[in-house]
Amino acid sequence: MTKTTLKQFLQSHTKDTSLTQIIVSLTEVCKEIAEQLRTAPLDSIHGATQNINTSGDIQQKLDVLANDQIRKSLESIQEVHALVSEELPDADILHEAGEYNIYTDPLDGSSNIDINWTTGTIFGIAKSGTEYLIPGERLDVAGYVLYSSACELVLTLGNGVASFILDKGEFLLTRTNILIPEDGRYYSVNESKSADFDDKSLALLAQLKAEGKSLRYSGALVSDIHRVLLKGGVHFYPRTKSHPEGKLRLLYEINPIAKIVEEAGGRAYSAGKRTLLITPTKLHETVPISFSKR
Ligand code: AHG
Ligand code: MN
Ligand code: MN
């Protein structure tokens, strides 16, 4: 049976042609990134640059490349207002008159790049004009692409979650209405930092262990959240001594993932508050986060 392509899916799921154009552009770039990752060890584009981004991370060559490719792909779309990216200090205004803002972590899982391991691209799209500091509930679209043994796109247009596998240059629909399973065998957290966790996070950790859950942690949010989406369980990045407000960035890492998790029937909470309701006060703001079914 022939499978539905991403473009066919978009045709039947949204009438907003600008949104469609933005999603198609972003996913075309993800195809390029997937190919780049596949051949990076041959092309010597692994390794770090001399630059440090706003969050204090050393930019990898592939972080910068992915960011530049995303920016370039959006340049020609007049409806795009600005790009908010992990790798850019400020909102990059592409078209004053455009209304759509794109939030992205161009390459998530930097520490996995050089070891041929799982990475991802995260994106959110909101029709919010000159307002960039919006709560995640205002995202019209959220998605991520997982670069792993298969390249997979997970997408929500605000009406359930679908996923697509890249095959011969096309993203093909493989799952619709993804719902996080009620229970899961795994918990996922950087447990090496547990001595720095607050009491609530320590209690959660103890409870998960008491329930007999096993630990899985990849160091790439996209990959750890993909497990939660398909297998249930919990992924969290709490406050620690080195990151007193959490490490993960609200606008372009957490919010798109939180939107997907909620659309899949799960919960995203930050310090007792529904994450999608938080209005950020700065572009690269971080918050503690936990993602789970219940
Ligand atoms: P990025 O590679 O985009 O900077 O993101 C890394 C993030 C996230 O993907 C992951 O969940 C987390 O950092 C891992 O942090 P620790 O190394 O502190 O566990
Ligand atoms: Mn990231
Ligand atoms: Mn990144």
mmCIF file of C-alpha atoms and ligand atoms in Angstrom:
data_model
loop_
_atom_site.group_PDB
_atom_site.id
_atom_site.type_symbol
_atom_site.label_atom_id
_atom_site.label_comp_id
_atom_site.label_asym_id
_atom_site.label_seq_id
_atom_site.Cartn_x
_atom_site.Cartn_y
_atom_site.Cartn_z
ATOM 1 C CA MET A 1 0.000 0.000 0.000
ATOM 2 C CA THR A 2 1.350 3.453 -0.827
ATOM 3 C CA LYS A 3 2.030 5.586 2.189
ATOM 4 C CA THR A 4 0.876 9.160 2.719
ATOM 5 C CA THR A 5 3.678 11.681 2.227
ATOM 6 C CA LEU A 6 4.176 14.618 4.577
ATOM 7 C CA LYS A 7 3.018 16.986 1.844
ATOM 8 C CA GLN A 8 -0.213 15.023 1.321
ATOM 9 C CA PHE A 9 -0.747 14.934 5.075
ATOM 10 C CA LEU A 10 -0.325 18.706 5.332
ATOM 11 C CA GLN A 11 -2.739 19.273 2.432
ATOM 12 C CA SER A 12 -5.466 17.445 4.302
ATOM 13 C CA HIS A 13 -4.669 18.823 7.770
ATOM 14 C CA THR A 14 -4.232 22.560 7.299
ATOM 15 C CA LYS A 15 -5.538 25.245 4.977
ATOM 16 C CA ASP A 16 -2.796 27.636 6.055
ATOM 17 C CA THR A 17 -0.457 27.664 3.058
ATOM 18 C CA SER A 18 2.180 29.750 4.853
ATOM 19 C CA LEU A 19 2.356 27.256 7.676
ATOM 20 C CA THR A 20 2.610 24.432 5.151
ATOM 21 C CA GLN A 21 5.429 26.211 3.351
ATOM 22 C CA ILE A 22 7.329 26.757 6.614
ATOM 23 C CA ILE A 23 6.918 23.127 7.722
ATOM 24 C CA VAL A 24 8.007 21.839 4.310
ATOM 25 C CA SER A 25 11.066 24.140 4.317
ATOM 26 C CA LEU A 26 12.095 23.093 7.817
ATOM 27 C CA THR A 27 11.716 19.404 7.057
ATOM 28 C CA GLU A 28 13.640 19.778 3.794
ATOM 29 C CA VAL A 29 16.514 21.199 5.849
ATOM 30 C CA CYS A 30 16.226 18.259 8.234
ATOM 31 C CA LYS A 31 16.742 15.929 5.280
ATOM 32 C CA GLU A 32 19.979 17.828 4.511
ATOM 33 C CA ILE A 33 21.034 17.660 8.160
ATOM 34 C CA ALA A 34 20.346 13.907 8.212
ATOM 35 C CA GLU A 35 22.563 13.457 5.153
ATOM 36 C CA GLN A 36 25.253 15.686 6.687
ATOM 37 C CA LEU A 37 25.242 13.625 9.888
ATOM 38 C CA ARG A 38 25.465 10.440 7.845
ATOM 39 C CA THR A 39 28.633 11.539 6.077
ATOM 40 C CA ALA A 40 30.122 13.899 8.708
ATOM 41 C CA PRO A 41 32.902 11.504 9.746
ATOM 42 C CA LEU A 42 34.031 11.352 6.094
ATOM 43 C CA ASP A 43 33.728 15.088 5.503
ATOM 44 C CA SER A 44 35.638 16.196 8.637
ATOM 45 C CA ILE A 45 32.809 18.404 9.858
ATOM 46 C CA HIS A 46 32.785 16.877 13.329
ATOM 47 C CA GLY A 47 34.236 18.756 16.270
ATOM 48 C CA ALA A 48 33.905 22.090 17.988
ATOM 49 C CA THR A 49 34.184 25.688 16.787
ATOM 50 C CA GLN A 50 35.889 28.432 18.813
ATOM 51 C CA ASN A 51 32.497 29.980 19.648
ATOM 52 C CA ILE A 52 30.346 29.803 22.759
ATOM 53 C CA ASN A 53 26.582 30.354 22.453
ATOM 54 C CA THR A 54 24.365 32.418 24.775
ATOM 55 C CA SER A 55 23.738 29.419 27.049
ATOM 56 C CA GLY A 56 27.483 28.999 27.526
ATOM 57 C CA ASP A 57 27.841 25.872 25.364
ATOM 58 C CA ILE A 58 30.723 25.495 22.919
ATOM 59 C CA GLN A 59 29.146 25.422 19.477
ATOM 60 C CA GLN A 60 29.903 22.343 17.419
ATOM 61 C CA LYS A 61 30.589 22.813 13.702
ATOM 62 C CA LEU A 62 27.379 20.938 12.959
ATOM 63 C CA ASP A 63 25.356 23.140 15.371
ATOM 64 C CA VAL A 64 26.402 26.199 13.382
ATOM 65 C CA LEU A 65 25.879 24.534 10.030
ATOM 66 C CA ALA A 66 22.379 23.344 10.975
ATOM 67 C CA ASN A 67 21.460 26.803 12.256
ATOM 68 C CA ASP A 68 22.694 28.475 9.060
ATOM 69 C CA GLN A 69 20.789 26.007 6.885
ATOM 70 C CA ILE A 70 17.556 26.599 8.788
ATOM 71 C CA ARG A 71 17.991 30.354 8.568
ATOM 72 C CA LYS A 72 18.697 30.186 4.840
ATOM 73 C CA SER A 73 15.666 27.990 4.145
ATOM 74 C CA LEU A 74 13.363 30.517 5.855
ATOM 75 C CA GLU A 75 14.841 33.617 4.214
ATOM 76 C CA SER A 76 12.726 33.332 1.096
ATOM 77 C CA ILE A 77 9.438 32.917 2.977
ATOM 78 C CA GLN A 78 7.960 36.411 3.349
ATOM 79 C CA GLU A 79 5.469 35.277 6.023
ATOM 80 C CA VAL A 80 8.316 34.455 8.435
ATOM 81 C CA HIS A 81 8.923 37.244 10.919
ATOM 82 C CA ALA A 82 11.829 36.014 13.035
ATOM 83 C CA LEU A 83 13.976 33.048 13.870
ATOM 84 C CA VAL A 84 14.652 32.330 17.536
ATOM 85 C CA SER A 85 17.447 29.794 17.808
ATOM 86 C CA GLU A 86 19.649 28.268 20.465
ATOM 87 C CA GLU A 87 22.612 29.305 18.336
ATOM 88 C CA LEU A 88 21.648 32.988 17.889
ATOM 89 C CA PRO A 89 21.927 35.540 20.712
ATOM 90 C CA ASP A 90 18.842 37.518 19.644
ATOM 91 C CA ALA A 91 15.720 37.018 17.586
ATOM 92 C CA ASP A 92 16.841 37.222 13.971
ATOM 93 C CA ILE A 93 14.250 39.263 12.104
ATOM 94 C CA LEU A 94 13.909 37.979 8.549
ATOM 95 C CA HIS A 95 10.859 39.951 7.350
ATOM 96 C CA GLU A 96 9.404 42.869 9.300
ATOM 97 C CA ALA A 97 5.953 42.261 7.837
ATOM 98 C CA GLY A 98 5.971 38.506 8.420
ATOM 99 C CA GLU A 99 3.768 37.108 11.193
ATOM 100 C CA TYR A 100 5.249 33.694 11.918
ATOM 101 C CA ASN A 101 8.036 33.121 14.399
ATOM 102 C CA ILE A 102 10.138 29.984 14.278
ATOM 103 C CA TYR A 103 11.715 28.625 17.469
ATOM 104 C CA THR A 104 14.452 26.068 16.999
ATOM 105 C CA ASP A 105 17.159 23.981 18.551
ATOM 106 C CA PRO A 106 18.885 23.251 15.224
ATOM 107 C CA LEU A 107 20.857 20.304 16.566
ATOM 108 C CA ASP A 108 19.934 18.814 19.910
ATOM 109 C CA GLY A 109 22.333 16.412 21.626
ATOM 110 C CA SER A 110 25.672 18.077 20.904
ATOM 111 C CA SER A 111 27.624 15.587 22.974
ATOM 112 C CA ASN A 112 26.335 12.785 20.747
ATOM 113 C CA ILE A 113 27.476 14.292 17.448
ATOM 114 C CA ASP A 114 31.041 13.005 17.365
ATOM 115 C CA ILE A 115 30.144 9.470 18.412
ATOM 116 C CA ASN A 116 27.642 8.608 15.684
ATOM 117 C CA TRP A 117 24.799 8.641 18.178
ATOM 118 C CA THR A 118 21.308 10.044 18.342
ATOM 119 C CA THR A 119 20.682 13.756 17.784
ATOM 120 C CA GLY A 120 17.676 15.809 16.709
ATOM 121 C CA THR A 121 16.214 19.074 15.466
ATOM 122 C CA ILE A 122 13.415 20.717 17.475
ATOM 123 C CA PHE A 123 11.053 23.372 16.099
ATOM 124 C CA GLY A 124 7.980 25.342 17.059
ATOM 125 C CA ILE A 125 5.987 27.788 14.934
ATOM 126 C CA ALA A 126 3.733 30.571 16.255
ATOM 127 C CA LYS A 127 1.821 33.318 14.486
ATOM 128 C CA SER A 128 2.835 35.875 17.086
ATOM 129 C CA GLY A 129 4.263 38.744 15.025
ATOM 130 C CA THR A 130 6.648 40.930 17.012
ATOM 131 C CA GLU A 131 5.934 38.996 20.208
ATOM 132 C CA TYR A 132 8.640 36.390 20.750
ATOM 133 C CA LEU A 133 8.334 35.738 24.474
ATOM 134 C CA ILE A 134 5.139 33.729 24.259
ATOM 135 C CA PRO A 135 3.912 30.835 26.379
ATOM 136 C CA GLY A 136 4.145 27.473 24.638
ATOM 137 C CA GLU A 137 0.358 27.121 24.447
ATOM 138 C CA ARG A 138 0.487 29.687 21.632
ATOM 139 C CA LEU A 139 2.505 27.426 19.333
ATOM 140 C CA ASP A 140 0.526 26.531 16.210
ATOM 141 C CA VAL A 141 2.913 23.756 15.227
ATOM 142 C CA ALA A 142 5.523 21.759 17.100
ATOM 143 C CA GLY A 143 7.848 19.097 15.804
ATOM 144 C CA TYR A 144 11.121 17.328 16.090
ATOM 145 C CA VAL A 145 13.233 15.221 13.817
ATOM 146 C CA LEU A 146 15.170 12.352 15.353
ATOM 147 C CA TYR A 147 18.399 11.411 13.564
ATOM 148 C CA SER A 148 18.868 7.794 14.558
ATOM 149 C CA SER A 149 18.901 4.397 12.853
ATOM 150 C CA ALA A 150 15.859 5.795 11.054
ATOM 151 C CA CYS A 151 15.242 9.502 10.513
ATOM 152 C CA GLU A 152 11.843 10.251 12.034
ATOM 153 C CA LEU A 153 9.692 13.390 12.089
ATOM 154 C CA VAL A 154 7.187 13.819 14.925
ATOM 155 C CA LEU A 155 4.668 16.578 14.300
ATOM 156 C CA THR A 156 1.617 18.209 15.797
ATOM 157 C CA LEU A 157 -0.574 20.864 14.224
ATOM 158 C CA GLY A 158 -2.581 21.036 17.438
ATOM 159 C CA ASN A 159 -4.803 18.092 16.650
ATOM 160 C CA GLY A 160 -2.933 14.991 17.766
ATOM 161 C CA VAL A 161 0.554 13.759 17.042
ATOM 162 C CA ALA A 162 1.731 12.002 13.874
ATOM 163 C CA SER A 163 5.100 10.615 12.875
ATOM 164 C CA PHE A 164 6.852 10.089 9.566
ATOM 165 C CA ILE A 165 9.892 8.094 8.500
ATOM 166 C CA LEU A 166 12.298 9.439 5.899
ATOM 167 C CA ASP A 167 12.575 7.039 2.986
ATOM 168 C CA LYS A 168 14.137 7.821 -0.381
ATOM 169 C CA GLY A 169 13.846 11.552 0.128
ATOM 170 C CA GLU A 170 10.234 11.629 1.408
ATOM 171 C CA PHE A 171 8.817 11.723 4.923
ATOM 172 C CA LEU A 172 6.168 8.956 4.914
ATOM 173 C CA LEU A 173 3.357 8.796 7.471
ATOM 174 C CA THR A 174 3.799 5.850 9.826
ATOM 175 C CA ARG A 175 1.811 6.711 12.946
ATOM 176 C CA THR A 176 -1.214 8.898 13.662
ATOM 177 C CA ASN A 177 -2.796 9.869 16.975
ATOM 178 C CA ILE A 178 0.202 8.835 19.019
ATOM 179 C CA LEU A 179 -0.783 8.458 22.675
ATOM 180 C CA ILE A 180 1.764 7.977 25.443
ATOM 181 C CA PRO A 181 1.204 4.558 27.069
ATOM 182 C CA GLU A 182 -0.255 4.634 30.597
ATOM 183 C CA ASP A 183 2.712 2.952 32.166
ATOM 184 C CA GLY A 184 6.338 2.623 31.211
ATOM 185 C CA ARG A 185 9.362 0.616 32.328
ATOM 186 C CA TYR A 186 11.860 3.466 32.207
ATOM 187 C CA TYR A 187 12.820 6.731 33.852
ATOM 188 C CA SER A 188 15.243 9.141 32.244
ATOM 189 C CA VAL A 189 17.316 11.776 34.029
ATOM 190 C CA ASN A 190 20.980 12.696 34.437
ATOM 191 C CA GLU A 191 21.190 10.823 37.719
ATOM 192 C CA SER A 192 24.878 11.685 38.179
ATOM 193 C CA LYS A 193 23.625 15.084 39.380
ATOM 194 C CA SER A 194 21.183 13.664 41.930
ATOM 195 C CA ALA A 195 23.243 14.875 44.913
ATOM 196 C CA ASP A 196 22.269 18.386 43.731
ATOM 197 C CA PHE A 197 18.532 17.686 43.257
ATOM 198 C CA ASP A 198 15.911 19.371 45.427
ATOM 199 C CA ASP A 199 13.724 17.291 47.767
ATOM 200 C CA LYS A 200 10.849 16.962 45.287
ATOM 201 C CA SER A 201 13.103 15.611 42.529
ATOM 202 C CA LEU A 202 14.784 13.258 44.987
ATOM 203 C CA ALA A 203 11.365 11.989 46.086
ATOM 204 C CA LEU A 204 10.374 11.394 42.443
ATOM 205 C CA LEU A 205 13.617 9.523 41.831
ATOM 206 C CA ALA A 206 13.085 7.344 44.913
ATOM 207 C CA GLN A 207 9.503 6.621 43.868
ATOM 208 C CA LEU A 208 10.529 5.593 40.331
ATOM 209 C CA LYS A 209 13.144 3.241 41.741
ATOM 210 C CA ALA A 210 10.696 1.818 44.275
ATOM 211 C CA GLU A 211 8.342 1.096 41.365
ATOM 212 C CA GLY A 212 11.144 -0.933 39.766
ATOM 213 C CA LYS A 213 11.720 1.333 36.761
ATOM 214 C CA SER A 214 15.011 1.098 34.859
ATOM 215 C CA LEU A 215 17.218 4.048 33.944
ATOM 216 C CA ARG A 216 17.725 5.114 30.332
ATOM 217 C CA TYR A 217 19.448 8.396 29.459
ATOM 218 C CA SER A 218 20.868 9.429 26.111
ATOM 219 C CA GLY A 219 21.898 13.054 26.724
ATOM 220 C CA ALA A 220 19.718 14.183 23.827
ATOM 221 C CA LEU A 221 16.297 15.503 24.797
ATOM 222 C CA VAL A 222 14.758 14.453 21.486
ATOM 223 C CA SER A 223 15.865 10.889 21.889
ATOM 224 C CA ASP A 224 14.837 10.662 25.550
ATOM 225 C CA ILE A 225 11.428 12.154 24.812
ATOM 226 C CA HIS A 226 10.863 9.815 21.866
ATOM 227 C CA ARG A 227 11.107 6.914 24.312
ATOM 228 C CA VAL A 228 8.514 8.528 26.588
ATOM 229 C CA LEU A 229 6.209 9.137 23.630
ATOM 230 C CA LEU A 230 6.286 5.555 22.427
ATOM 231 C CA LYS A 231 7.018 3.580 25.592
ATOM 232 C CA GLY A 232 5.786 5.765 28.450
ATOM 233 C CA GLY A 233 7.778 6.506 31.582
ATOM 234 C CA VAL A 234 9.273 9.798 32.698
ATOM 235 C CA HIS A 235 11.952 12.180 31.471
ATOM 236 C CA PHE A 236 13.020 15.046 33.697
ATOM 237 C CA TYR A 237 15.715 17.677 33.998
ATOM 238 C CA PRO A 238 15.330 19.281 37.431
ATOM 239 C CA ARG A 239 17.121 22.152 39.112
ATOM 240 C CA THR A 240 20.716 21.331 40.015
ATOM 241 C CA LYS A 241 23.550 23.284 41.654
ATOM 242 C CA SER A 242 25.175 24.029 38.311
ATOM 243 C CA HIS A 243 21.808 24.839 36.691
ATOM 244 C CA PRO A 244 19.615 26.347 39.449
ATOM 245 C CA GLU A 245 16.789 27.081 36.981
ATOM 246 C CA GLY A 246 17.198 23.834 35.050
ATOM 247 C CA LYS A 247 19.303 23.389 31.930
ATOM 248 C CA LEU A 248 16.793 23.005 29.131
ATOM 249 C CA ARG A 249 15.690 26.109 27.283
ATOM 250 C CA LEU A 250 11.989 26.970 27.416
ATOM 251 C CA LEU A 251 11.268 28.638 24.079
ATOM 252 C CA TYR A 252 12.927 26.315 21.584
ATOM 253 C CA GLU A 253 13.639 23.057 23.432
ATOM 254 C CA ILE A 254 10.981 22.549 26.079
ATOM 255 C CA ASN A 255 7.897 24.234 24.589
ATOM 256 C CA PRO A 256 7.741 22.336 21.284
ATOM 257 C CA ILE A 257 8.305 19.070 23.163
ATOM 258 C CA ALA A 258 5.748 20.009 25.842
ATOM 259 C CA LYS A 259 3.182 20.744 23.118
ATOM 260 C CA ILE A 260 3.785 17.328 21.555
ATOM 261 C CA VAL A 261 3.670 15.577 24.936
ATOM 262 C CA GLU A 262 0.333 17.231 25.838
ATOM 263 C CA GLU A 263 -1.113 16.461 22.399
ATOM 264 C CA ALA A 264 -0.130 12.834 23.045
ATOM 265 C CA GLY A 265 -2.094 12.837 26.312
ATOM 266 C CA GLY A 266 0.869 13.495 28.601
ATOM 267 C CA ARG A 267 1.949 16.189 31.035
ATOM 268 C CA ALA A 268 4.767 18.735 31.024
ATOM 269 C CA TYR A 269 5.356 20.452 34.375
ATOM 270 C CA SER A 270 7.891 22.987 35.623
ATOM 271 C CA ALA A 271 8.119 23.530 39.390
ATOM 272 C CA GLY A 272 4.490 22.522 39.904
ATOM 273 C CA LYS A 273 3.159 24.615 37.013
ATOM 274 C CA ARG A 274 1.900 23.550 33.596
ATOM 275 C CA THR A 275 4.915 24.417 31.440
ATOM 276 C CA LEU A 276 2.925 25.614 28.408
ATOM 277 C CA LEU A 277 1.465 28.439 30.521
ATOM 278 C CA ILE A 278 4.820 30.002 31.437
ATOM 279 C CA THR A 279 5.498 33.376 29.812
ATOM 280 C CA PRO A 280 9.264 33.658 29.378
ATOM 281 C CA THR A 281 11.060 36.854 30.338
ATOM 282 C CA LYS A 282 14.091 36.250 28.133
ATOM 283 C CA LEU A 283 14.894 34.395 24.927
ATOM 284 C CA HIS A 284 17.227 31.752 26.334
ATOM 285 C CA GLU A 285 15.357 31.225 29.619
ATOM 286 C CA THR A 286 15.644 27.790 31.185
ATOM 287 C CA VAL A 287 13.170 26.039 33.467
ATOM 288 C CA PRO A 288 13.173 22.726 35.339
ATOM 289 C CA ILE A 289 11.004 20.220 33.488
ATOM 290 C CA SER A 290 9.374 16.841 33.803
ATOM 291 C CA PHE A 291 7.558 15.029 31.004
ATOM 292 C CA SER A 292 5.334 12.039 31.704
ATOM 293 C CA LYS A 293 1.957 10.482 31.052
ATOM 294 C CA ARG A 294 0.553 11.178 34.524
HETATM 295 P P1 AHG B 1 22.080 20.847 23.032
HETATM 296 O O1 AHG B 1 22.934 19.764 22.480
HETATM 297 O O2 AHG B 1 21.081 21.361 22.038
HETATM 298 O O3 AHG B 1 22.846 21.941 23.707
HETATM 299 O O4 AHG B 1 21.122 20.204 24.127
HETATM 300 C C1 AHG B 1 21.666 19.375 25.120
HETATM 301 C C2 AHG B 1 20.638 19.209 26.176
HETATM 302 C C3 AHG B 1 19.609 18.127 25.932
HETATM 303 O O5 AHG B 1 19.556 17.577 24.677
HETATM 304 C C4 AHG B 1 19.952 17.042 26.917
HETATM 305 O O6 AHG B 1 18.772 16.530 27.408
HETATM 306 C C5 AHG B 1 20.755 17.743 27.953
HETATM 307 O O7 AHG B 1 21.323 18.872 27.357
HETATM 308 C C6 AHG B 1 21.846 16.926 28.519
HETATM 309 O O8 AHG B 1 22.440 17.609 29.548
HETATM 310 P P2 AHG B 1 23.438 16.915 30.579
HETATM 311 O O9 AHG B 1 24.694 16.622 29.824
HETATM 312 O O10 AHG B 1 23.616 17.942 31.655
HETATM 313 O O11 AHG B 1 22.773 15.666 31.092
HETATM 314 MN MN MN B 2 19.164 20.898 22.899
HETATM 315 MN MN MN B 3 21.350 22.371 20.233
#
